[in-house]
Tab-separated table of C-alpha atoms in Angstrom:
chain	number	residue	atom	x	y	z
O	25	MET	CA	-11.510	-20.039	-25.329
O	26	THR	CA	-11.097	-17.768	-28.324
O	27	ARG	CA	-7.730	-16.430	-29.448
O	28	SER	CA	-8.669	-12.861	-28.394
O	29	ASN	CA	-9.729	-14.103	-24.938
O	30	GLN	CA	-6.418	-15.945	-24.587
O	31	THR	CA	-4.489	-12.823	-25.635
O	32	GLU	CA	-6.435	-10.694	-23.162
O	33	PHE	CA	-5.835	-13.239	-20.402
O	34	GLU	CA	-2.082	-13.269	-21.094
O	35	ALA	CA	-1.972	-9.450	-21.103
O	36	LEU	CA	-3.762	-9.324	-17.740
O	37	GLN	CA	-1.308	-11.839	-16.274
O	38	ALA	CA	1.663	-9.785	-17.521
O	39	THR	CA	0.182	-6.612	-16.039
O	40	THR	CA	-0.395	-8.319	-12.693
O	41	ARG	CA	3.211	-9.596	-12.606
O	42	ALA	CA	4.622	-6.180	-13.540
O	43	ARG	CA	2.579	-4.376	-10.891
O	44	GLY	CA	3.581	-6.892	-8.239
O	45	THR	CA	7.266	-6.440	-9.021
O	46	THR	CA	6.920	-2.657	-9.167
O	47	ARG	CA	5.141	-2.645	-5.798
O	48	ILE	CA	7.999	-4.541	-4.137
O	49	VAL	CA	10.659	-2.275	-5.685
O	50	LEU	CA	8.662	0.818	-4.682
O	51	PHE	CA	8.363	-0.504	-1.124
O	52	TYR	CA	12.114	-1.085	-0.857
O	53	VAL	CA	13.030	2.311	-2.337
O	54	GLY	CA	10.466	4.097	-0.143
O	55	ILE	CA	11.788	2.472	3.034
O	56	ALA	CA	15.414	3.180	2.020
O	57	VAL	CA	14.679	6.864	1.358
O	58	TRP	CA	12.689	7.105	4.601
O	59	ALA	CA	15.562	5.541	6.583
O	60	ALA	CA	18.139	7.880	5.021
O	61	LEU	CA	15.983	10.922	5.771
O	62	THR	CA	15.365	9.751	9.321
O	63	VAL	CA	19.084	9.344	9.997
O	64	ALA	CA	19.898	12.674	8.324
O	65	THR	CA	17.230	14.672	10.130
O	66	THR	CA	18.078	13.071	13.460
O	67	ALA	CA	21.791	13.802	13.010
O	68	ILE	CA	21.484	17.318	11.587
O	69	ILE	CA	18.273	18.842	12.908
O	70	VAL	CA	17.534	18.608	16.608
O	71	LEU	CA	13.985	19.943	16.379
O	72	PRO	CA	11.337	17.229	16.734
O	73	VAL	CA	9.389	18.788	13.871
O	74	ALA	CA	12.138	17.458	11.561
O	75	ALA	CA	10.464	14.056	11.914
O	76	LEU	CA	7.669	15.327	9.660
O	77	LEU	CA	9.803	15.160	6.501
O	78	PRO	CA	10.563	11.445	6.805
O	79	LEU	CA	6.917	10.883	7.754
O	80	LEU	CA	5.826	12.577	4.537
O	81	VAL	CA	8.134	10.336	2.492
O	82	LEU	CA	6.881	7.300	4.399
O	83	ALA	CA	3.268	8.258	3.724
O	84	ALA	CA	3.961	8.878	0.027
O	85	GLY	CA	5.626	5.477	-0.353
O	86	PHE	CA	2.715	3.795	1.390
O	87	GLU	CA	0.124	5.504	-0.788
O	88	ALA	CA	1.995	4.573	-3.971
O	89	THR	CA	2.345	0.954	-2.845
O	90	ALA	CA	-1.332	0.839	-1.879
O	91	ALA	CA	-2.415	2.298	-5.220
O	92	LEU	CA	-0.515	-0.398	-7.104
O	93	HIS	CA	-2.105	-3.082	-4.948
O	94	ILE	CA	-5.636	-1.799	-5.256
O	95	GLY	CA	-5.183	-1.663	-9.020
O	96	VAL	CA	-4.660	-5.437	-9.178
O	97	GLU	CA	-6.433	-6.522	-5.995
O	98	GLY	CA	-3.652	-8.919	-5.083
O	99	ARG	CA	-3.939	-11.595	-2.434
O	100	GLY	CA	-1.528	-13.247	-0.057
O	101	ALA	CA	0.723	-11.944	2.670
O	102	ASP	CA	0.354	-8.231	3.417
O	103	PRO	CA	0.580	-6.876	-0.147
O	104	ILE	CA	1.056	-3.291	1.050
O	105	PHE	CA	3.639	-4.090	3.747
O	106	SER	CA	1.512	-2.371	6.398
O	107	VAL	CA	3.348	-3.937	9.349
O	108	ILE	CA	6.625	-2.427	8.119
O	109	TYR	CA	4.945	0.955	7.633
O	110	VAL	CA	3.561	0.821	11.174
O	111	LEU	CA	6.969	-0.063	12.611
O	112	ALA	CA	8.697	2.611	10.532
O	113	THR	CA	6.169	5.207	11.725
O	114	LEU	CA	6.791	4.263	15.347
O	115	ALA	CA	10.542	4.465	14.747
O	116	ASN	CA	10.020	7.819	13.055
O	117	PHE	CA	8.273	9.142	16.169
O	118	LEU	CA	10.979	7.922	18.531
O	119	PRO	CA	13.290	10.960	18.070
O	120	VAL	CA	10.320	13.208	18.826
O	121	ALA	CA	9.524	11.323	21.999
O	122	LEU	CA	13.150	11.509	23.108
O	123	THR	CA	13.844	15.165	22.258
O	124	ALA	CA	10.573	17.089	22.431
O	125	GLN	CA	11.009	20.132	24.637
O	126	MET	CA	7.315	20.834	25.100
O	127	LYS	CA	4.434	18.488	25.757
O	128	GLU	CA	2.314	20.308	23.127
O	129	GLU	CA	5.000	19.744	20.499
O	130	MET	CA	5.093	16.014	21.156
O	131	ILE	CA	1.284	15.790	21.115
O	132	ALA	CA	0.972	17.693	17.808
O	133	ILE	CA	3.631	15.637	16.027
O	134	GLY	CA	2.316	12.454	17.634
O	135	ALA	CA	-1.179	13.258	16.344
O	136	LEU	CA	0.120	13.534	12.775
O	137	HIS	CA	1.892	10.205	13.155
O	138	ALA	CA	-1.324	8.725	14.559
O	139	VAL	CA	-3.295	9.974	11.524
O	140	PHE	CA	-0.873	8.170	9.221
O	141	LEU	CA	-1.060	5.008	11.340
O	142	TRP	CA	-4.860	5.197	11.173
O	143	ARG	CA	-4.667	5.421	7.367
O	144	VAL	CA	-2.342	2.385	7.152
O	145	LEU	CA	-4.502	0.274	9.455
O	146	THR	CA	-7.762	1.375	7.801
O	147	LEU	CA	-6.500	0.401	4.357
O	148	ARG	CA	-5.087	-2.861	5.700
O	149	ARG	CA	-8.527	-3.716	7.112
O	150	ALA	CA	-10.221	-2.763	3.830
O	151	ILE	CA	-7.872	-5.003	1.872
O	152	ALA	CA	-8.463	-7.890	4.287
O	153	ASN	CA	-12.209	-7.532	3.703
O	154	GLN	CA	-11.818	-6.980	-0.014
O	155	GLN	CA	-14.357	-8.867	-2.053
O	156	VAL	CA	-13.463	-9.516	-5.657
O	157	GLY	CA	-16.638	-9.730	-7.703
O	158	ALA	CA	-17.293	-12.620	-10.050
O	159	LEU	CA	-17.144	-10.308	-13.063
O	160	ARG	CA	-13.705	-9.038	-12.061
O	161	GLU	CA	-12.425	-12.545	-11.322
O	162	ALA	CA	-13.826	-14.297	-14.416
O	163	PRO	CA	-11.441	-12.764	-16.991
O	164	LEU	CA	-8.450	-13.825	-14.874
O	165	ARG	CA	-9.330	-17.515	-15.168
O	166	PRO	CA	-9.815	-18.698	-18.740
O	167	GLU	CA	-11.672	-21.850	-17.673
O	168	ALA	CA	-14.230	-19.946	-15.556
O	169	PRO	CA	-17.661	-19.428	-17.101
O	170	LEU	CA	-19.158	-15.953	-17.012
O	171	PRO	CA	-21.648	-15.278	-14.218
O	172	SER	CA	-25.229	-15.823	-15.382
O	173	GLY	CA	-26.004	-12.095	-15.582
O	174	GLU	CA	-22.899	-11.457	-17.683
O	175	ARG	CA	-23.628	-14.362	-20.049
O	176	ASP	CA	-26.815	-12.600	-21.124
O	177	ARG	CA	-24.938	-9.347	-21.829
O	178	GLU	CA	-22.267	-11.172	-23.868
O	179	GLU	CA	-24.789	-12.581	-26.310
């Protein structure tokens, strides 16, 4: 392995570690802000539509976490914390279910929650089926030879 390949490999490892740490911090902050907004809107605003603000924050945190994951194509246990997002979304809908005055109101807000749940579950499924190509994987392992098609392009 050449010195420049080793340097590139070390830089990729550092980037992967930094993104992983950032993703976990972002998850925690997103859930904390969501929880605070949920408590505040439930305590202050009695209209079920108030549940949309915490849902927006929840969705934003999920999208940011997902973007960091997709950027590094991590593996292992639920890298985007989708189970927590699903549970938080269900908890977010609970005040609506308990206080909605009209059936139409509950259906409309429930539909928006369902759209977000669909997005979480769709991305979770995509990540589970994620295939990392040999070209993408080769630079992450210094001992791995380039795929045959890439060896020809290197020369």
